[in-house]
Coordinates of N, CA, C and O in Angstrom, one line a residue:
Q3 N -12.2 13.9 -8.1 CA -11.5 12.7 -8.2 C -10.4 12.5 -7.1 O -9.9 13.4 -6.6
V4 N -10.1 11.2 -6.9 CA -9.1 10.8 -5.9 C -8.1 10.0 -6.7 O -8.5 9.1 -7.4
Q5 N -6.8 10.3 -6.6 CA -5.8 9.6 -7.2 C -4.8 9.1 -6.2 O -4.4 9.8 -5.3
L6 N -4.3 7.9 -6.4 CA -3.2 7.3 -5.6 C -2.0 7.0 -6.6 O -2.3 6.3 -7.6
V7 N -0.8 7.4 -6.3 CA 0.3 7.3 -7.1 C 1.4 6.6 -6.3 O 1.9 7.2 -5.4
E8 N 1.8 5.4 -6.8 CA 2.9 4.6 -6.1 C 4.2 5.0 -6.8 O 4.3 5.3 -8.0
S9 N 5.3 4.8 -6.0 CA 6.6 5.0 -6.5 C 7.6 4.2 -5.7 O 7.2 3.8 -4.5
G10 N 8.8 3.9 -6.2 CA 9.8 3.3 -5.4 C 10.1 1.8 -5.8 O 11.0 1.2 -5.2
G11 N 9.3 1.2 -6.7 CA 9.6 -0.1 -7.1 C 10.8 -0.2 -8.0 O 11.4 0.8 -8.4
G12 N 11.3 -1.4 -8.2 CA 12.5 -1.6 -9.0 C 13.0 -3.0 -8.9 O 12.3 -3.9 -8.4
L13 N 14.2 -3.2 -9.4 CA 14.9 -4.5 -9.4 C 16.0 -4.5 -8.2 O 16.8 -3.6 -8.1
V14 N 16.0 -5.6 -7.4 CA 16.9 -5.7 -6.3 C 17.3 -7.1 -6.1 O 16.5 -8.0 -6.4
Q15 N 18.5 -7.4 -5.6 CA 18.9 -8.7 -5.3 C 18.3 -9.2 -4.0 O 18.0 -8.4 -3.1
A16 N 18.2 -10.5 -3.9 CA 17.7 -11.1 -2.7 C 18.6 -10.6 -1.5 O 19.8 -10.5 -1.5
G17 N 17.9 -10.3 -0.4 CA 18.5 -9.7 0.8 C 18.5 -8.2 0.8 O 18.8 -7.6 1.8
G18 N 18.2 -7.6 -0.3 CA 18.2 -6.1 -0.4 C 16.9 -5.5 0.1 O 16.1 -6.2 0.7
S19 N 16.9 -4.2 0.0 CA 15.7 -3.4 0.5 C 15.2 -2.4 -0.5 O 15.9 -2.0 -1.4
L20 N 13.9 -2.1 -0.4 CA 13.2 -1.1 -1.2 C 12.2 -0.4 -0.3 O 11.7 -1.0 0.7
R21 N 12.0 0.9 -0.6 CA 11.0 1.6 0.1 C 9.9 2.2 -0.9 O 10.3 2.9 -1.8
L22 N 8.7 1.7 -0.7 CA 7.6 2.2 -1.6 C 6.9 3.3 -1.0 O 6.7 3.4 0.3
S23 N 6.4 4.3 -1.8 CA 5.6 5.4 -1.4 C 4.3 5.4 -2.2 O 4.3 5.1 -3.3
C24 N 3.3 6.0 -1.5 CA 2.0 6.1 -2.2 C 1.3 7.4 -1.7 O 1.0 7.5 -0.5
A25 N 1.1 8.4 -2.6 CA 0.5 9.6 -2.2 C -0.9 9.8 -2.8 O -1.1 9.5 -4.0
A26 N -1.8 10.1 -1.9 CA -3.2 10.3 -2.3 C -3.5 11.8 -2.5 O -3.0 12.7 -1.7
S27 N -4.2 12.1 -3.5 CA -4.6 13.5 -3.8 C -6.0 13.6 -4.4 O -6.5 12.6 -4.9
G28 N -6.6 14.8 -4.4 CA -7.9 15.0 -5.0 C -8.9 15.4 -4.0 O -8.6 16.1 -3.0
S29 N -10.2 15.0 -4.2 CA -11.3 15.3 -3.3 C -11.3 14.4 -2.1 O -12.0 13.4 -2.0
I30 N -10.5 14.9 -1.1 CA -10.4 14.1 0.1 C -10.8 14.9 1.3 O -10.2 16.0 1.5
F31 N -11.7 14.5 2.1 CA -12.0 15.1 3.4 C -11.2 14.4 4.5 O -10.6 15.1 5.3
S32 N -11.2 13.1 4.4 CA -10.4 12.3 5.4 C -10.2 11.0 4.8 O -10.9 10.5 3.9
I33 N -9.1 10.3 5.4 CA -8.8 9.0 5.0 C -8.8 8.1 6.2 O -8.3 8.4 7.2
N34 N -9.5 6.9 6.0 CA -9.5 6.0 7.1 C -8.3 5.0 7.0 O -7.2 5.4 7.2
A35 N -8.5 3.8 6.5 CA -7.4 2.9 6.4 C -6.6 3.1 5.1 O -7.2 3.6 4.1
M36 N -5.3 2.8 5.1 CA -4.5 2.7 4.0 C -3.7 1.4 4.0 O -3.5 0.9 5.1
G37 N -3.4 0.9 2.9 CA -2.7 -0.4 2.9 C -2.0 -0.7 1.6 O -2.0 0.1 0.6
W38 N -1.3 -1.8 1.6 CA -0.6 -2.3 0.5 C -1.0 -3.7 0.1 O -1.1 -4.6 1.0
Y39 N -1.2 -4.0 -1.1 CA -1.5 -5.3 -1.7 C -0.5 -5.7 -2.7 O 0.2 -4.8 -3.3
R40 N -0.4 -7.0 -3.1 CA 0.5 -7.3 -4.2 C -0.1 -8.5 -5.0 O -1.0 -9.2 -4.4
Q41 N 0.3 -8.6 -6.2 CA -0.2 -9.6 -7.1 C 0.9 -10.2 -7.9 O 1.5 -9.4 -8.7
A42 N 1.3 -11.4 -7.7 CA 2.3 -12.1 -8.5 C 1.7 -12.8 -9.7 O 0.5 -13.1 -9.7
P43 N 2.5 -13.1 -10.7 CA 1.9 -13.9 -11.9 C 1.3 -15.2 -11.5 O 1.8 -16.0 -10.7
G44 N 0.0 -15.4 -11.9 CA -0.7 -16.6 -11.6 C -1.3 -16.7 -10.2 O -1.8 -17.7 -9.8
K45 N -1.2 -15.6 -9.5 CA -1.7 -15.6 -8.1 C -2.8 -14.5 -8.0 O -2.8 -13.6 -8.7
Q46 N -3.6 -14.7 -6.9 CA -4.6 -13.7 -6.6 C -4.0 -12.5 -5.8 O -2.9 -12.7 -5.2
R47 N -4.6 -11.3 -5.9 CA -4.1 -10.2 -5.2 C -4.3 -10.5 -3.7 O -5.3 -11.0 -3.2
E48 N -3.2 -10.2 -2.9 CA -3.2 -10.5 -1.5 C -2.8 -9.3 -0.7 O -2.0 -8.4 -1.1
L49 N -3.3 -9.2 0.5 CA -3.0 -8.1 1.5 C -1.6 -8.3 2.0 O -1.2 -9.4 2.4
V50 N -0.7 -7.3 1.9 CA 0.6 -7.3 2.4 C 0.7 -6.7 3.8 O 1.2 -7.2 4.8
A51 N 0.1 -5.4 3.9 CA 0.1 -4.7 5.1 C -1.0 -3.7 5.1 O -1.3 -3.1 4.0
A52 N -1.6 -3.4 6.2 CA -2.6 -2.4 6.3 C -2.5 -1.6 7.6 O -1.9 -2.1 8.6
M53 N -2.9 -0.3 7.6 CA -2.8 0.6 8.7 C -4.1 1.3 8.9 O -4.3 2.3 8.2
P54 N -5.1 0.8 9.7 CA -6.3 1.6 9.9 C -6.0 2.9 10.6 O -4.9 3.1 11.1
S55 N -7.0 3.8 10.6 CA -6.8 5.1 11.2 C -6.5 5.1 12.6 O -5.9 6.1 13.1
G56 N -6.8 4.1 13.4 CA -6.5 4.0 14.8 C -5.1 3.8 15.1 O -4.7 3.9 16.3
G57 N -4.2 3.5 14.1 CA -2.8 3.4 14.3 C -2.3 2.0 14.5 O -1.1 1.8 14.5
S58 N -3.2 1.0 14.5 CA -2.7 -0.4 14.5 C -2.2 -0.8 13.1 O -2.4 -0.1 12.1
T59 N -1.5 -1.9 13.1 CA -1.0 -2.4 11.8 C -1.3 -3.9 11.7 O -1.4 -4.6 12.7
N60 N -1.5 -4.3 10.4 CA -1.7 -5.7 10.1 C -0.7 -6.1 9.0 O -0.6 -5.4 8.1
Y61 N -0.1 -7.3 9.1 CA 0.8 -7.8 8.2 C 0.5 -9.3 7.8 O 0.0 -10.0 8.6
A62 N 0.7 -9.6 6.5 CA 0.7 -11.0 6.1 C 1.8 -11.7 6.8 O 2.9 -11.2 7.1
D63 N 1.5 -13.0 7.2 CA 2.5 -13.8 7.9 C 3.8 -13.9 7.1 O 4.9 -13.9 7.7
S64 N 3.8 -13.9 5.8 CA 5.0 -14.0 5.0 C 5.9 -12.8 5.1 O 7.1 -13.0 4.7
V65 N 5.4 -11.7 5.5 CA 6.3 -10.5 5.6 C 6.6 -10.0 7.0 O 7.3 -9.0 7.1
K66 N 6.0 -10.6 8.0 CA 6.2 -10.1 9.3 C 7.7 -10.1 9.7 O 8.4 -11.1 9.4
G67 N 8.1 -9.1 10.3 CA 9.5 -9.0 10.7 C 10.4 -8.4 9.6 O 11.6 -8.1 9.9
R68 N 9.9 -8.3 8.4 CA 10.7 -7.8 7.3 C 10.2 -6.5 6.7 O 11.0 -5.7 6.3
F69 N 8.9 -6.4 6.7 CA 8.2 -5.2 6.1 C 7.7 -4.3 7.2 O 7.2 -4.8 8.2
T70 N 7.6 -3.0 7.0 CA 7.1 -2.1 7.9 C 6.2 -1.0 7.2 O 6.7 -0.4 6.2
I71 N 5.0 -0.9 7.6 CA 4.1 0.1 7.0 C 4.0 1.3 7.9 O 4.1 1.2 9.1
S72 N 4.0 2.5 7.3 CA 3.9 3.8 8.1 C 3.1 4.8 7.3 O 2.9 4.6 6.1
R73 N 2.7 5.8 7.9 CA 1.9 6.9 7.3 C 2.3 8.3 7.7 O 2.8 8.5 8.8
D74 N 2.2 9.2 6.8 CA 2.4 10.6 7.1 C 1.1 11.2 6.7 O 0.8 11.6 5.5
N75 N 0.2 11.4 7.7 CA -1.2 11.9 7.4 C -1.2 13.3 6.9 O -2.1 13.7 6.2
A76 N -0.2 14.1 7.3 CA -0.2 15.5 6.8 C 0.0 15.5 5.3 O -0.4 16.5 4.6
K77 N 0.7 14.5 4.7 CA 0.9 14.4 3.3 C 0.0 13.4 2.6 O 0.2 13.2 1.4
N78 N -0.9 12.8 3.3 CA -1.8 11.8 2.7 C -1.0 10.7 2.0 O -1.3 10.3 0.9
T79 N 0.1 10.2 2.7 CA 1.0 9.3 2.1 C 1.3 8.1 3.0 O 1.3 8.2 4.2
V80 N 1.3 6.9 2.4 CA 1.6 5.7 3.1 C 2.9 5.1 2.5 O 3.2 5.2 1.3
Y81 N 3.7 4.5 3.3 CA 5.0 3.9 2.9 C 5.1 2.5 3.3 O 4.4 2.0 4.2
L82 N 5.9 1.7 2.5 CA 6.2 0.3 2.8 C 7.7 0.1 2.7 O 8.2 0.2 1.6
Q83 N 8.3 0.0 3.9 CA 9.7 -0.3 3.9 C 9.9 -1.9 3.9 O 9.4 -2.6 4.7
M84 N 10.6 -2.3 2.9 CA 10.8 -3.8 2.6 C 12.2 -4.1 2.8 O 13.1 -3.7 2.0
N85 N 12.6 -4.9 3.7 CA 13.9 -5.4 4.0 C 14.0 -6.9 3.8 O 13.0 -7.6 3.8
S86 N 15.2 -7.4 3.7 CA 15.5 -8.8 3.5 C 14.6 -9.4 2.4 O 14.0 -10.5 2.6
L87 N 14.6 -8.8 1.3 CA 13.7 -9.2 0.2 C 14.0 -10.6 -0.3 O 15.2 -11.0 -0.4
K88 N 13.0 -11.4 -0.7 CA 13.1 -12.7 -1.2 C 12.6 -12.8 -2.6 O 11.7 -12.0 -3.0
P89 N 13.0 -13.7 -3.4 CA 12.4 -13.8 -4.8 C 10.9 -14.0 -4.8 O 10.2 -13.5 -5.7
E90 N 10.3 -14.6 -3.8 CA 8.9 -14.8 -3.7 C 8.2 -13.5 -3.4 O 6.9 -13.5 -3.5
D91 N 8.9 -12.4 -3.1 CA 8.3 -11.1 -2.9 C 8.0 -10.4 -4.3 O 7.4 -9.4 -4.3
T92 N 8.5 -11.0 -5.4 CA 8.3 -10.4 -6.7 C 6.9 -10.3 -7.0 O 6.1 -11.3 -7.0
A93 N 6.4 -9.1 -7.4 CA 5.0 -8.9 -7.6 C 4.8 -7.4 -8.0 O 5.7 -6.6 -7.9
V94 N 3.6 -7.1 -8.5 CA 3.1 -5.7 -8.6 C 2.5 -5.3 -7.3 O 1.6 -6.0 -6.8
Y95 N 3.0 -4.2 -6.8 CA 2.5 -3.8 -5.5 C 1.5 -2.6 -5.7 O 1.8 -1.6 -6.4
Y96 N 0.3 -2.7 -5.1 CA -0.7 -1.7 -5.2 C -1.0 -1.1 -3.8 O -1.1 -1.8 -2.8
C97 N -1.2 0.2 -3.7 CA -1.7 0.8 -2.5 C -3.2 1.1 -2.6 O -3.7 1.2 -3.7
N98 N -3.8 1.2 -1.5 CA -5.2 1.5 -1.5 C -5.5 2.4 -0.3 O -4.8 2.5 0.7
A99 N -6.6 3.2 -0.4 CA -7.1 4.1 0.7 C -8.6 4.1 0.7 O -9.2 4.1 -0.3
D100 N -9.1 4.1 1.9 CA -10.6 4.3 2.1 C -10.8 5.7 2.4 O -10.4 6.2 3.5
V101 N -11.6 6.4 1.6 CA -11.6 7.9 1.6 C -13.1 8.4 1.8 O -14.0 7.9 1.2
L102 N -13.2 9.3 2.7 CA -14.4 10.1 2.9 C -14.3 11.4 2.1 O -13.3 12.2 2.4
R103 N -15.1 11.6 1.1 CA -14.9 12.7 0.1 C -15.4 14.0 0.5 O -15.1 15.0 -0.1
S104 N -16.3 14.1 1.5 CA -16.9 15.4 2.0 C -17.3 15.2 3.4 O -17.5 14.1 3.9
E105 N -17.5 16.3 4.1 CA -17.9 16.3 5.5 C -19.2 15.6 5.7 O -19.5 15.0 6.7
R106 N -20.1 15.8 4.7 CA -21.5 15.2 4.9 C -21.6 13.8 4.2 O -22.6 13.2 4.2
G107 N -20.5 13.3 3.7 CA -20.5 12.0 3.1 C -20.8 10.9 4.1 O -20.4 11.0 5.3
R108 N -21.5 9.9 3.7 CA -21.9 8.7 4.5 C -21.1 7.5 4.1 O -21.2 6.5 4.9
T109 N -20.5 7.5 3.0 CA -19.9 6.3 2.5 C -18.4 6.5 2.3 O -17.9 7.5 1.7
M110 N -17.6 5.5 2.7 CA -16.2 5.5 2.4 C -16.0 4.8 1.1 O -16.5 3.7 0.8
F111 N -15.2 5.4 0.2 CA -14.9 4.8 -1.1 C -13.4 4.3 -1.1 O -12.5 5.0 -0.6
R112 N -13.3 3.1 -1.7 CA -11.9 2.5 -1.7 C -11.3 2.8 -3.1 O -11.9 2.5 -4.1
Y113 N -10.1 3.4 -3.1 CA -9.4 3.8 -4.3 C -8.1 3.0 -4.3 O -7.5 2.6 -3.3
W114 N -7.6 2.7 -5.6 CA -6.5 1.9 -5.8 C -5.5 2.7 -6.7 O -5.9 3.4 -7.6
G115 N -4.2 2.5 -6.4 CA -3.2 3.0 -7.3 C -3.0 2.1 -8.5 O -3.6 1.0 -8.6
Q116 N -2.1 2.5 -9.4 CA -1.9 1.8 -10.7 C -0.9 0.7 -10.5 O -0.8 -0.2 -11.3
G117 N -0.2 0.7 -9.4 CA 0.8 -0.4 -9.1 C 2.2 0.0 -9.5 O 2.4 0.7 -10.4
T118 N 3.1 -0.7 -8.8 CA 4.6 -0.5 -9.1 C 5.2 -1.9 -9.0 O 5.0 -2.7 -8.1
Q119 N 6.1 -2.2 -10.0 CA 6.7 -3.5 -10.1 C 7.9 -3.6 -9.1 O 8.8 -2.8 -9.1
V120 N 7.9 -4.7 -8.4 CA 9.0 -5.1 -7.5 C 9.5 -6.4 -8.0 O 8.8 -7.4 -8.0
T121 N 10.8 -6.5 -8.4 CA 11.4 -7.7 -8.8 C 12.7 -8.0 -8.0 O 13.6 -7.2 -7.9
V122 N 12.7 -9.2 -7.4 CA 13.8 -9.7 -6.6 C 14.5 -10.8 -7.2 O 13.9 -11.9 -7.5
S123 N 15.8 -10.7 -7.5 CA 16.5 -11.7 -8.2 C 17.3 -12.6 -7.3 O 17.6 -12.2 -6.1
S124 N 17.7 -13.8 -7.8 CA 18.5 -14.8 -7.1 C 17.7 -15.4 -5.9 O 17.8 -16.6 -5.6

């Protein structure tokens, strides 16, 4: 099995900062892309930031300049540094990872964490 566990969510005032972490564990041979998504009440899940294995990054227009995604591949962990938070950033944040489970595997499997709540007041 592969598990992704998020941490770091909470309640913060507008203009504040939070740092989310997501650690992957289990039957992992290698990880390709890792990313962060969020889902607000009444909204569809949307991509926030992604980091393919090549080292490039992608951000939603709404978070560019405020959020930063990074990875520690030795720890199979992805981070999301969130600065200048706005009330519209309030959502459940989910991490995901595309995992090759064995050396002979031909298929990348996408796994999701359980989510962590981020609430921005004022």
